[in-house]
């Protein structure tokens, strides 16, 4: 039997469980061969395939999120979806999911995950600012999304603009850069925290502290 591939990448599957629901995630089993760690330290222009990483934050907040929110008949937008663990898990839980990412390749892995789990996720290779401004959602999720500080004011505005009046924005932040400017931009547009929690996990012997925050928009603010 020939091995399964997407482009240059070999495909494997990681079994995950969220709130009693099993999810099979298509991923790259030999990812290390595609990461040039020496070049990463020496070449500021080198950009590894970060989309192929299954970030801790994108996984660990999901059990609690599903326990707080029923997903049946919910319209959910997964922004910067990467391999799609959030979107696929939400679809398995019953949500109508739209997932966007600026890269095409992770969306192909996401499609493979959907087939494996017998669910559908609408996907778009596009920047959030250019994505269907007329569409709004019950939940908008940005998990491990905050990296480019210059874009934080626009990103905050675009995320909030995708919310329905009673919608919720969930941000999962491992603070891999200084993200304070993003939250200042959210607050300036009337967003208020309605739920928060902290999660700790070890990544390669380093303790990573992940903040999960759910926001609503105050009536009368823009």
PDB file of C-alpha atoms in Angstrom, residues 50 55 144-152 155 172-183 208-209 211:
ATOM      1  CA  UNK A  50       4.734  26.756  11.441  1.00  0.00           C
ATOM      2  CA  UNK A  55       0.172  24.115  18.994  1.00  0.00           C
ATOM      3  CA  UNK A 144      -2.293  30.726  18.855  1.00  0.00           C
ATOM      4  CA  UNK A 145      -2.903  33.515  16.349  1.00  0.00           C
ATOM      5  CA  UNK A 146      -1.016  36.447  17.862  1.00  0.00           C
ATOM      6  CA  UNK A 147       2.446  36.851  16.345  1.00  0.00           C
ATOM      7  CA  UNK A 148       2.626  39.975  14.147  1.00  0.00           C
ATOM      8  CA  UNK A 149       2.406  42.952  16.492  1.00  0.00           C
ATOM      9  CA  UNK A 150       2.035  45.566  13.771  1.00  0.00           C
ATOM     10  CA  UNK A 151      -1.205  43.882  12.697  1.00  0.00           C
ATOM     11  CA  UNK A 152      -2.839  43.755  16.153  1.00  0.00           C
ATOM     12  CA  UNK A 155      -6.777  42.077  13.581  1.00  0.00           C
ATOM     13  CA  UNK A 172      -6.034  31.465  23.058  1.00  0.00           C
ATOM     14  CA  UNK A 173      -2.688  33.120  23.709  1.00  0.00           C
ATOM     15  CA  UNK A 174       0.598  31.469  24.694  1.00  0.00           C
ATOM     16  CA  UNK A 175       2.339  34.877  24.745  1.00  0.00           C
ATOM     17  CA  UNK A 176       5.022  33.858  22.285  1.00  0.00           C
ATOM     18  CA  UNK A 177       5.401  37.610  21.598  1.00  0.00           C
ATOM     19  CA  UNK A 178       4.237  40.657  23.565  1.00  0.00           C
ATOM     20  CA  UNK A 179       0.485  40.647  22.890  1.00  0.00           C
ATOM     21  CA  UNK A 180      -0.588  43.496  25.177  1.00  0.00           C
ATOM     22  CA  UNK A 181      -1.291  45.793  22.216  1.00  0.00           C
ATOM     23  CA  UNK A 182      -3.855  43.348  20.851  1.00  0.00           C
ATOM     24  CA  UNK A 183      -5.903  43.417  24.057  1.00  0.00           C
ATOM     25  CA  UNK A 208       4.319  27.632  28.756  1.00  0.00           C
ATOM     26  CA  UNK A 209       1.455  29.615  30.288  1.00  0.00           C
ATOM     27  CA  UNK A 211      -4.351  32.395  28.584  1.00  0.00           C
TER      28      UNK A 211
END
